Short mmCIF file of C-alpha atoms and ligand atoms in Angstrom, two decimals:
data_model
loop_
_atom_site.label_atom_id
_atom_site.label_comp_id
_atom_site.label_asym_id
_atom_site.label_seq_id
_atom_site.Cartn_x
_atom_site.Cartn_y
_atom_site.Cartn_z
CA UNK A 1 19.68 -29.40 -38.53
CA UNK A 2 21.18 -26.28 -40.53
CA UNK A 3 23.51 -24.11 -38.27
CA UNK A 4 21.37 -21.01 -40.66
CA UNK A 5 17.74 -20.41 -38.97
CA UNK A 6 14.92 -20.80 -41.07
CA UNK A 7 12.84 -17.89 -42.73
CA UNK A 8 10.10 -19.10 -40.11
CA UNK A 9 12.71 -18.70 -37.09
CA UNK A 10 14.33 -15.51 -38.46
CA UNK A 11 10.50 -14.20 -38.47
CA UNK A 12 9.83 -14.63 -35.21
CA UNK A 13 13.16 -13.83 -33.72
CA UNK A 14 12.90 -11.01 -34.93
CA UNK A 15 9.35 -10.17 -34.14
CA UNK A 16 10.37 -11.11 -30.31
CA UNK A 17 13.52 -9.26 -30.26
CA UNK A 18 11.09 -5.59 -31.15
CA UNK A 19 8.90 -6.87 -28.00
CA UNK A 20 11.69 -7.07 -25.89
CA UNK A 21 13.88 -4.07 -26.86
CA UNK A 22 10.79 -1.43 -26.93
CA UNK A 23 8.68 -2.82 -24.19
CA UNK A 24 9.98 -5.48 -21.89
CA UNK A 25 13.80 -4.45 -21.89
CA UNK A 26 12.68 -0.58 -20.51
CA UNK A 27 9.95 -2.04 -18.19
CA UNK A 28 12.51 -4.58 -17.11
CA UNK A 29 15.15 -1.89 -16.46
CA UNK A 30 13.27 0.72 -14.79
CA UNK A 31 12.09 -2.04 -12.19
CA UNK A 32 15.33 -1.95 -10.97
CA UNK A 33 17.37 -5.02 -8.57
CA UNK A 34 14.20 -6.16 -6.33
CA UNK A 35 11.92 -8.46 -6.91
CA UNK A 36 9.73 -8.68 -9.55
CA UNK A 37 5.78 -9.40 -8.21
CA UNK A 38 4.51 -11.79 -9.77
CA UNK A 39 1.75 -10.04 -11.59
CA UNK A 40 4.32 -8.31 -13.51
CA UNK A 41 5.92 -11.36 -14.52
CA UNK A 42 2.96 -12.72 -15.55
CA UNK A 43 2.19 -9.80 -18.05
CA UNK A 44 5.23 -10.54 -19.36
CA UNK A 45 4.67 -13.63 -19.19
CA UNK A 46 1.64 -13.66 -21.60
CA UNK A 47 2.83 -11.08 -24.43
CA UNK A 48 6.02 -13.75 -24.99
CA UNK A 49 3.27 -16.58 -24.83
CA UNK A 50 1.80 -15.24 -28.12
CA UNK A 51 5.89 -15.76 -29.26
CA UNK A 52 5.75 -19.30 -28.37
CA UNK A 53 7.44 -19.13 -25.50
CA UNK A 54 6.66 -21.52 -23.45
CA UNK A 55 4.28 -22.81 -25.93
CA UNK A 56 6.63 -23.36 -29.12
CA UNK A 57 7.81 -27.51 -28.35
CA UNK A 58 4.58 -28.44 -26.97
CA UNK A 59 1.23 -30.40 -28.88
CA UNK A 60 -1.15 -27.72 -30.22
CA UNK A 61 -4.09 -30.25 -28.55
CA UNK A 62 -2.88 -28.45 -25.13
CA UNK A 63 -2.54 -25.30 -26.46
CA UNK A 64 1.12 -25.68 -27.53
CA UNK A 65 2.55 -24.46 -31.40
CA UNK A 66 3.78 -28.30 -32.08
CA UNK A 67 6.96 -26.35 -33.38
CA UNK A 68 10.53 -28.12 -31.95
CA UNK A 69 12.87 -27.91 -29.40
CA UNK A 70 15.35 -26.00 -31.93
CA UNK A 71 12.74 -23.22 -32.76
CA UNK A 72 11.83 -23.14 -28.82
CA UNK A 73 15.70 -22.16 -27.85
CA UNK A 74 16.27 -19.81 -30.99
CA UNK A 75 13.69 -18.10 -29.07
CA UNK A 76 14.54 -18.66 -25.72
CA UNK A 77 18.02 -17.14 -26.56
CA UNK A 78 16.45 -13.48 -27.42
CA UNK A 79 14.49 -13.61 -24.06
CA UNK A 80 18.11 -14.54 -22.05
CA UNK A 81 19.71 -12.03 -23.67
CA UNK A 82 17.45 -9.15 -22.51
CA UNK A 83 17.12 -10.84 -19.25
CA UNK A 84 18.00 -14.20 -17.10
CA UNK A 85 15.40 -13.38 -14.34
CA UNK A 86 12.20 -13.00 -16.93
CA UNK A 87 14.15 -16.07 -18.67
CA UNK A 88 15.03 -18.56 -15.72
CA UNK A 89 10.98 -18.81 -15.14
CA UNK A 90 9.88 -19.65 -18.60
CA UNK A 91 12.44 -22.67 -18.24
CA UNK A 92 10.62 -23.67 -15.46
CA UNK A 93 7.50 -24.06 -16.81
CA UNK A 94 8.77 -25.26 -20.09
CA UNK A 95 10.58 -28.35 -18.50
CA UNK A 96 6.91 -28.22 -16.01
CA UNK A 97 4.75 -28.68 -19.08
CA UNK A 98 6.99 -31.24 -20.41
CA UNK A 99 6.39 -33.64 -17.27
CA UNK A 100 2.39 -33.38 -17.28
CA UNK A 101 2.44 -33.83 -21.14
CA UNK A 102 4.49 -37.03 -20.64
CA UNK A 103 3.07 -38.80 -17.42
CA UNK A 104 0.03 -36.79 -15.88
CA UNK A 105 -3.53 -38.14 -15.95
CA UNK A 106 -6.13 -36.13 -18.39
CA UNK A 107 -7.54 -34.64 -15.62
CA UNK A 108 -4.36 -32.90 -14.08
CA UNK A 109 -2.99 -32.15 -18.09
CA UNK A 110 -6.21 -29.96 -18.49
CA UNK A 111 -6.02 -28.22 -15.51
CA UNK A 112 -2.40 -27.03 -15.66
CA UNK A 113 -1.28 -27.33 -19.26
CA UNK A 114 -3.59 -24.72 -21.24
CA UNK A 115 -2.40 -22.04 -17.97
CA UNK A 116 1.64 -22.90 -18.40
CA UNK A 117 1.26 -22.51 -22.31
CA UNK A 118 -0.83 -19.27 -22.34
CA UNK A 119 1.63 -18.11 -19.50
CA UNK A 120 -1.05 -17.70 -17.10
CA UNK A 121 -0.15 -20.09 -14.12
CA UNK A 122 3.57 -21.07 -12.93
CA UNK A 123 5.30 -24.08 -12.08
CA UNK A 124 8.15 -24.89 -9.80
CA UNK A 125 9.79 -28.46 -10.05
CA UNK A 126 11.49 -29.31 -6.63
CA UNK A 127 14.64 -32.03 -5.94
CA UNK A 128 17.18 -29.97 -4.34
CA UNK A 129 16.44 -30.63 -0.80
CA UNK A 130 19.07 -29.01 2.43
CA UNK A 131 20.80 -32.24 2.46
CA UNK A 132 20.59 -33.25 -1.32
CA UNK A 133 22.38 -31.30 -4.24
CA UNK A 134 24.21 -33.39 -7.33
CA UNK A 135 23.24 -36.80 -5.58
CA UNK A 136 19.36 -36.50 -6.45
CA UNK A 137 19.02 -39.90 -5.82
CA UNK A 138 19.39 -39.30 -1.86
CA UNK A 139 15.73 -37.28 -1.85
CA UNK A 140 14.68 -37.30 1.65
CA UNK A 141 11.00 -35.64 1.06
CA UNK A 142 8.91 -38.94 2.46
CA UNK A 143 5.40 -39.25 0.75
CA UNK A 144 3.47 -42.10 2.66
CA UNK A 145 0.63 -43.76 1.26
CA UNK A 146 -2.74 -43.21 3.02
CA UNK A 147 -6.07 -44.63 1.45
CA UNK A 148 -6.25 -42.73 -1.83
CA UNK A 149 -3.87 -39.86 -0.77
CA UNK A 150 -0.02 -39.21 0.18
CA UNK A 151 1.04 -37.88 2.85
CA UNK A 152 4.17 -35.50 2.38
CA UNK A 153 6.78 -34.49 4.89
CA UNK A 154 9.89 -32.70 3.93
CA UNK A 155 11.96 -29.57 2.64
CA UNK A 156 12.93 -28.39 -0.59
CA UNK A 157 15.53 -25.76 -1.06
CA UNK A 158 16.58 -23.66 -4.21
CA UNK A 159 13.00 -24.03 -6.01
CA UNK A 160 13.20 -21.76 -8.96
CA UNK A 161 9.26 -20.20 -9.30
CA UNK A 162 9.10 -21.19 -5.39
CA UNK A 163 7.38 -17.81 -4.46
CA UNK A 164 5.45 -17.47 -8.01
CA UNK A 165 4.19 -20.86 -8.02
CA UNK A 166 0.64 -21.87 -8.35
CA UNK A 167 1.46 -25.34 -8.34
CA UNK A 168 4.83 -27.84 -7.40
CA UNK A 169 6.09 -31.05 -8.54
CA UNK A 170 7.83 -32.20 -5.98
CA UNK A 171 10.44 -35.11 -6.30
CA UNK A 172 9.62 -37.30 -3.12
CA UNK A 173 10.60 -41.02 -1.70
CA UNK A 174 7.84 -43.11 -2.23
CA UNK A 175 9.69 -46.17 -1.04
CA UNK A 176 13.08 -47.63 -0.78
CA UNK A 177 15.62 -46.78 -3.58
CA UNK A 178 11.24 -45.51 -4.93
CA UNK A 179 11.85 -41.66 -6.30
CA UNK A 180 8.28 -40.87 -7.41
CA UNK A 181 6.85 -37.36 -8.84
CA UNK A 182 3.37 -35.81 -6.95
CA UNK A 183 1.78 -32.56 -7.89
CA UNK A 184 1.03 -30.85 -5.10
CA UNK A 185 -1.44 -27.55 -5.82
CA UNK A 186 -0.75 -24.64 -3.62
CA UNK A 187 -4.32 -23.40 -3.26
CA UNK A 188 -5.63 -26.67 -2.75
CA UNK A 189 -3.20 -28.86 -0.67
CA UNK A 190 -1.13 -26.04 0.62
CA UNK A 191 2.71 -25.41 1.23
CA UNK A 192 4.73 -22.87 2.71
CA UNK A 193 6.91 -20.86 0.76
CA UNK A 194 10.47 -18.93 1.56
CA UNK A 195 13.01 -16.70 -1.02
CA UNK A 196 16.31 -17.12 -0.81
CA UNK A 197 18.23 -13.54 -1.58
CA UNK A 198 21.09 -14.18 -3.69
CA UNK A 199 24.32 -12.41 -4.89
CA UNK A 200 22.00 -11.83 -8.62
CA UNK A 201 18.71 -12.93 -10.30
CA UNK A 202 16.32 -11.24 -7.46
CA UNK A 203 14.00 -10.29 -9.85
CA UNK A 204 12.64 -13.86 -10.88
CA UNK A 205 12.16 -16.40 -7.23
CA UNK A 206 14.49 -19.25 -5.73
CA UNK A 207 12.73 -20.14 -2.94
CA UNK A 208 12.30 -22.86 0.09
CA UNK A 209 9.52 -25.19 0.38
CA UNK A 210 8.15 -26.56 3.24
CA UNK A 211 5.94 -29.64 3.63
CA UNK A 212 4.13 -30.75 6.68
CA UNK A 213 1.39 -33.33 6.45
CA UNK A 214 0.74 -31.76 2.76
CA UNK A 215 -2.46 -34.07 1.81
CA UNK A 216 -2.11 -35.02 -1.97
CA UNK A 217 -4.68 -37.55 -3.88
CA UNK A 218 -2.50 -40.34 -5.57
CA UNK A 219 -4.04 -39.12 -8.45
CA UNK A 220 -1.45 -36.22 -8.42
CA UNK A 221 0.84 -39.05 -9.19
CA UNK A 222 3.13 -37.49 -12.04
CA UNK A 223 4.27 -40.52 -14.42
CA UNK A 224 3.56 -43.19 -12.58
CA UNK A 225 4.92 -44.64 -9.33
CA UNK A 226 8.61 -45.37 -8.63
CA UNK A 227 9.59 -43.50 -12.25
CA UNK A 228 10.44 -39.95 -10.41
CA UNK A 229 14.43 -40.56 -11.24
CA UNK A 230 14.36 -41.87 -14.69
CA UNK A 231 11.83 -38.35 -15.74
CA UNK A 232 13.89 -35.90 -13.73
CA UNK A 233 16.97 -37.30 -15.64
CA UNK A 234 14.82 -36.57 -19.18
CA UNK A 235 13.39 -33.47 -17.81
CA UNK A 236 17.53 -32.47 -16.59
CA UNK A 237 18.01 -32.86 -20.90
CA UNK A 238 15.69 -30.05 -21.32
CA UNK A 239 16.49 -28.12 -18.98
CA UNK A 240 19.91 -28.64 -19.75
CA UNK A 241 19.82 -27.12 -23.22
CA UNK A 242 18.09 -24.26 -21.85
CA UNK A 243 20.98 -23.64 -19.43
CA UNK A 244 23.52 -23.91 -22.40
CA UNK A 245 21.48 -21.15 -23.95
CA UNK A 246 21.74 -19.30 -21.07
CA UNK A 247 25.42 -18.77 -21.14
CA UNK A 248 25.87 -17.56 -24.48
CA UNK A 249 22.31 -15.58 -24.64
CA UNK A 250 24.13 -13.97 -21.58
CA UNK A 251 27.62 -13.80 -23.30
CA UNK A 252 26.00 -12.34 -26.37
CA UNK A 253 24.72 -9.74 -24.66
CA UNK A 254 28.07 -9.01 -22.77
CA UNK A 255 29.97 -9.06 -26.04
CA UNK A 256 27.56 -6.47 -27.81
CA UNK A 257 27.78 -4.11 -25.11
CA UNK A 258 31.88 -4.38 -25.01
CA UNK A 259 32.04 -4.12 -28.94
CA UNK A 260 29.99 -0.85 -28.42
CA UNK A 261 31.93 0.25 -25.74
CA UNK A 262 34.72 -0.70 -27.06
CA UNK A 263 34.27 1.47 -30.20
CA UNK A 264 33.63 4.45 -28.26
CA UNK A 265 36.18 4.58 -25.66
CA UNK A 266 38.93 6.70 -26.67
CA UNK A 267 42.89 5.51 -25.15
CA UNK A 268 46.30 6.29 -26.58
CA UNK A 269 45.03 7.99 -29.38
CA UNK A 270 42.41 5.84 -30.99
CA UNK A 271 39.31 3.59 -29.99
CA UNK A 272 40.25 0.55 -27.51
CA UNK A 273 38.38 -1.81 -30.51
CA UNK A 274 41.97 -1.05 -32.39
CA UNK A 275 44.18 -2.20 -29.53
CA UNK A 276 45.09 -5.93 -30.16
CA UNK A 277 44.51 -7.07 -26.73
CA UNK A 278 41.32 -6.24 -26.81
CA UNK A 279 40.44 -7.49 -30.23
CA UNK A 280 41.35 -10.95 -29.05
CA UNK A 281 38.98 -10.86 -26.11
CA UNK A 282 36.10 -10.21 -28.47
CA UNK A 283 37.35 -12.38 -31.27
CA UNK A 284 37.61 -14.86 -28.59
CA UNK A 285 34.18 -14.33 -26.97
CA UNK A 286 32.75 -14.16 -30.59
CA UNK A 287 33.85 -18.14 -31.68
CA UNK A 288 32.97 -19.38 -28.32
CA UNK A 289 29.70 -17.65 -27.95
CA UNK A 290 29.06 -19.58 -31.32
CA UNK A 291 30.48 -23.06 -30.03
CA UNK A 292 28.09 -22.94 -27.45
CA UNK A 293 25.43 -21.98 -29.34
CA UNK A 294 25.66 -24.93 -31.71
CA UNK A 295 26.37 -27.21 -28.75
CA UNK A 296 22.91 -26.69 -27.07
CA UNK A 297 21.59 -26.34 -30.84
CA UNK A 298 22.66 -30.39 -31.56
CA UNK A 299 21.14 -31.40 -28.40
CA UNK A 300 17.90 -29.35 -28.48
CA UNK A 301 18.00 -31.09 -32.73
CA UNK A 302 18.45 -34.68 -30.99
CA UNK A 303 15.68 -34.17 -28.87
CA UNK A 304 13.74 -33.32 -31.99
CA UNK A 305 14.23 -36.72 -33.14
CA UNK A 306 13.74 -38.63 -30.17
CA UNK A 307 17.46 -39.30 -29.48
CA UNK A 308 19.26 -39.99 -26.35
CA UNK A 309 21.26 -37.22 -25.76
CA UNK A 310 22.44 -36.74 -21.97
CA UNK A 311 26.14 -36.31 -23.09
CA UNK A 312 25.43 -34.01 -25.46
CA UNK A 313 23.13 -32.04 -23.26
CA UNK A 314 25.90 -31.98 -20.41
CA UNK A 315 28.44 -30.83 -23.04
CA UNK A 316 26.05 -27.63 -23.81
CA UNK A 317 25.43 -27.24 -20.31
CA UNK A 318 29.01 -27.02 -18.99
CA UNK A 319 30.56 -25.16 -21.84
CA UNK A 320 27.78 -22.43 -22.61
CA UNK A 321 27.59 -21.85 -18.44
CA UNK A 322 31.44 -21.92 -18.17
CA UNK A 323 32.19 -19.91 -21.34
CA UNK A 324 29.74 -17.20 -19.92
CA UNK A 325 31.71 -16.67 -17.09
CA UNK A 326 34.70 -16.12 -19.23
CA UNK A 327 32.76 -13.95 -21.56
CA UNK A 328 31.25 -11.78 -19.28
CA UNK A 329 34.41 -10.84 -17.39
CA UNK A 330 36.08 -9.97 -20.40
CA UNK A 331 33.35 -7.37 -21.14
CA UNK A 332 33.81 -5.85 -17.60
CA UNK A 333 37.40 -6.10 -18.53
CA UNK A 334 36.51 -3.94 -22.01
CA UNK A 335 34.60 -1.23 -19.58
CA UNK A 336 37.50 -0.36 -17.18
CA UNK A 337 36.36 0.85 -13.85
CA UNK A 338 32.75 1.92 -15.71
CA UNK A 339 32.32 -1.84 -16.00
CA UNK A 340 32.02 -2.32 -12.06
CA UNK A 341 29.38 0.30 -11.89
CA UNK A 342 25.58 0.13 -12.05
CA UNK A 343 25.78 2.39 -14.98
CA UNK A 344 26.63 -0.46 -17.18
CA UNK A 345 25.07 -3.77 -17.92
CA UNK A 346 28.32 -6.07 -17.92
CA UNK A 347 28.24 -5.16 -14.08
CA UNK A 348 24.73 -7.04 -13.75
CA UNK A 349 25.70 -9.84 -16.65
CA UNK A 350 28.63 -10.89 -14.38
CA UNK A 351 26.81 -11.77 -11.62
CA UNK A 352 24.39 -13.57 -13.32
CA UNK A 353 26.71 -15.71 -15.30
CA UNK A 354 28.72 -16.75 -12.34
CA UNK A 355 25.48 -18.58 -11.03
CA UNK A 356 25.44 -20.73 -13.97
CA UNK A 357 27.72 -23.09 -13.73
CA UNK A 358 25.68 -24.49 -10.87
CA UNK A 359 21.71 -25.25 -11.29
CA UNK A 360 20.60 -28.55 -13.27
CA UNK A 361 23.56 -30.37 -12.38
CA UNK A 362 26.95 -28.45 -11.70
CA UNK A 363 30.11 -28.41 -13.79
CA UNK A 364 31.70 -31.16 -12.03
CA UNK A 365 28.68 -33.41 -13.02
CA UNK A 366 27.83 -32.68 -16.52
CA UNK A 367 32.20 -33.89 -16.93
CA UNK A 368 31.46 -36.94 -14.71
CA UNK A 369 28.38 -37.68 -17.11
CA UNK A 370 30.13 -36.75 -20.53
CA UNK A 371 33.16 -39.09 -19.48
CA UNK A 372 30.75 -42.24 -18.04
CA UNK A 373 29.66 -41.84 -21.50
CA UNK A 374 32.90 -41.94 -22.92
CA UNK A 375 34.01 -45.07 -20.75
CA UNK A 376 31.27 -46.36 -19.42
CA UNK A 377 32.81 -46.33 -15.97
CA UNK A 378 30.37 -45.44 -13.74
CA UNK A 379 30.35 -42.11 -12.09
CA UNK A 380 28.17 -42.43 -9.08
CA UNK A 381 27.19 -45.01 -6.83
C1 FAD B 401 19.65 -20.15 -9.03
C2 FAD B 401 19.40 -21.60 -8.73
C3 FAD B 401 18.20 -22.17 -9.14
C4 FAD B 401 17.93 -23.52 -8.82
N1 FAD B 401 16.71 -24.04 -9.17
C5 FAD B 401 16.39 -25.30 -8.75
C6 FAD B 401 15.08 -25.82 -8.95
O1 FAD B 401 14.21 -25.16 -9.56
N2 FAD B 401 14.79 -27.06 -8.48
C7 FAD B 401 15.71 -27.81 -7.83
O2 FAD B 401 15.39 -28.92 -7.42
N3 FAD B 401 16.97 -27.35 -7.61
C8 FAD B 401 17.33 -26.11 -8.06
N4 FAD B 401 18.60 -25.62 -7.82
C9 FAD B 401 19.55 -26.43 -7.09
C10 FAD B 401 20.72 -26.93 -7.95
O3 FAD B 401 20.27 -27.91 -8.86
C11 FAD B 401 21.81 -27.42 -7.01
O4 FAD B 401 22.34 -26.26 -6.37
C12 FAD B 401 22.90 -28.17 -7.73
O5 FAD B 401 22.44 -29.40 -8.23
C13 FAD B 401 24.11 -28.43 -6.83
O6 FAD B 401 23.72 -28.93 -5.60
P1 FAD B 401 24.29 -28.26 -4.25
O7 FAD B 401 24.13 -26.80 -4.37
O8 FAD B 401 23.68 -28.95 -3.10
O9 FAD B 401 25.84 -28.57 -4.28
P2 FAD B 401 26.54 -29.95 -3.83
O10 FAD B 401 25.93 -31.11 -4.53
O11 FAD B 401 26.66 -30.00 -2.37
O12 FAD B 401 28.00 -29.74 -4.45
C14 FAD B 401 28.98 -28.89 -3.86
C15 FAD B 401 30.21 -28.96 -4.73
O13 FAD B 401 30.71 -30.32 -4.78
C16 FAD B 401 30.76 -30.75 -6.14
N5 FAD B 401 30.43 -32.17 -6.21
C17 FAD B 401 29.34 -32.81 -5.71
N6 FAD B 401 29.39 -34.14 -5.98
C18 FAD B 401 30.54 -34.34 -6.67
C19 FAD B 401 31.16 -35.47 -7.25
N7 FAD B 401 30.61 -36.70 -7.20
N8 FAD B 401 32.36 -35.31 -7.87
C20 FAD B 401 32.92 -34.07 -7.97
N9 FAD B 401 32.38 -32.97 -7.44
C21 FAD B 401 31.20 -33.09 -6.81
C22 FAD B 401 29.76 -29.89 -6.90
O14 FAD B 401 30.06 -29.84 -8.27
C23 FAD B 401 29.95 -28.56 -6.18
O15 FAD B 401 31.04 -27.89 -6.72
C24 FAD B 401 18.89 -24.29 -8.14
C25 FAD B 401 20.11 -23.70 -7.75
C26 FAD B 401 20.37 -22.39 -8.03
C27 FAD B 401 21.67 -21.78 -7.59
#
């Protein structure tokens, strides 16, 4: 993998950064805080589908670009960097598309997969559950076998999509120590749907799911029974680099608007970019914006090639979400008391980043994971 993109990437970064900065950025903008319906999300939606996002990774035979992982997140990193809560939903349904391709019958790819790609339908992917958070091995959600159906009974909390979804793959005990993935269709088998309001990100869903007697045909059986932990751990690798990419899409953006700020703003006599202090918080946010990058870059490279890479993965995760956090205060820092007010991005970019550290597996787990790897002493239980 070069560190350089390739005239193909540079292409259609570029092409995607022009959507974003003359259409979706203002649209995005002038929506305001609230939540954005999801009609709107799906225009967006399908103008960034013709950019290959979600499409890019994915086999052309369902409608995918058969480009790579690599090319996906050069991409992905524009979209993060105009916005988290038009990005955090095309991770979704990346990491969505990714399970049916690898476990679901014909039938269920062909329903679902051509809609994810051309960003006309959206998927949620549910573990998180009111009593189960880094231990995704405790899932409570019961699905009980009955003739040719499951039964499902449960709750699922924190379900990115939750309110957009169309459809759900939900993470449910099939049996003892038996994790086993079931699509459940929203139209067809029916579940009910909650938002959670949060301190940032209201514009995209994270929602609670209830389940009561949901009626599923075994069929809707998503990589085979009793395999639900061993593909949520390769889907958490994906979604993993994505997070990564995240932080310093985020951090990017933080750093541009303090380098501009910072070149205007006017204090003892010459522009605050000249005041050493400050140049160290963007030379600083500059090298580890790049660290991360190439962090999540390696994994997304590995996955290319078919390696394992759950260290690696972590690593990109915890750094990129940490180092945002870092970043992002340091451009709120560069903006004085502007930076606190609604007049300036960083204000927004702040709260964002702070969320980070914690979906697909928090800080504390990606460093249990990176050091089982290093010692092979085992983390968990
Ligand atoms: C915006 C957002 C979107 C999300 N989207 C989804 C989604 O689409 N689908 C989904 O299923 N879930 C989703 N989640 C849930 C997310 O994956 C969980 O919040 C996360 O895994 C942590 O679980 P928890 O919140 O229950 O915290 P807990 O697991 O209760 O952890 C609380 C604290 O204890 C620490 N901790 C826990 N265990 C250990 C340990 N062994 N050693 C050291 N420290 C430990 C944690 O690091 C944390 O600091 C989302 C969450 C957010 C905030």
């Amino acid at each position: 993998m070069s560190s350089q993109m390739t005239e193909e990437q540079r292409l259609a970064t570029q092409g995607l950064r022009k959507l974003l900065d003359k259409t979706i950025e203002p649209e995005f903008i002038a929506h305001g805080d609230g939540f954005i319906p999801k009609e709107k999300m799906l225009g967006w939606m399908k103008q960034l589908a013709e950019f290959g996002l979600v499409n890019a990774p994915h086999p052309e035979e369902y409608g995918g670009m058969g480009l790579d992982w690599v090319t996906h997140l050069r991409l992905f990193e524009e979209v993060a960097y105009t916005s988290i809560d038009i990005g955090l939903p095309l991770v979704i349904n990346t990491v969505v598309a990714d399970l049916l391709i690898g476990g679901a019958s014909n039938e269920i790819k062909s329903r679902y997969v051509p809609g994810l790609m051309a960003g006309e339908l959206i998927g949620s992917v549910g573990i998180s559950e009111p009593n189960v958070g880094s231990d995704v091995a405790a899932v409570g959600t019961r699905a009980v076998r009955d003739g040719d159906d499951w039964i499902i009974n449960g709750e699922k909390t924190w379900i990115s999509n939750g309110e957009y979804s169309d459809f759900f793959v939900c993470t449910c005990k099939t049996g003892e120590g038996e994790l086993t993935h079931i699509l459940i269709d929203r139209e067809d088998h029916g579940y009910e749907v909650r938002g959670i309001p949060k301190m940032a990100l209201n514009g995209q869903s994270t929602a609670q799911i209830f389940l009561s007697d949901v009626r599923v045909p075994v069929s809707n059986t998503i990589g085979g029974i009793g395999t639900g932990l061993k593909n949520t751990l390769v889907t958490f690798e994906r979604a993993r680099c994505h997070m990564g990419a995240w932080g310093y899409s985020l951090a990017r953006r933080a750093m541009d608007e303090a380098i501009k700020y910072s070149q205007e703003r006017i204090q003892h006599g010459k522009q605050i970019a000249g005041h050493q202090l400050i140049a160290d918080k963007l030379a600083t946010m500059a090298t580890e914006i790049d660290a991360a990058r190439l962090l999540a870059l390696r994994a997304a490279d590995m996955i290319d090639q078919g390696l394992r890479c759950d260290k690696e993965c972590a690593m990109a995760k915890w750094y990129g979400t940490e180092m945002a956090v870092r970043a992002t205060r340091d451009a709120l820092q560069i903006h004085g008391g502007c930076g606190v007010t609604k007049d300036f991005i960083v204000e927004r970019l702040v709260r964002e980043a702070i969320i980070g550290p914690i979906p697909d597996g928090t800080t504390e787990i990606q460093k249990l994971l990176i050091a089982r790897s290093l010692t092979g002493v085992q983390a968990f239980r």
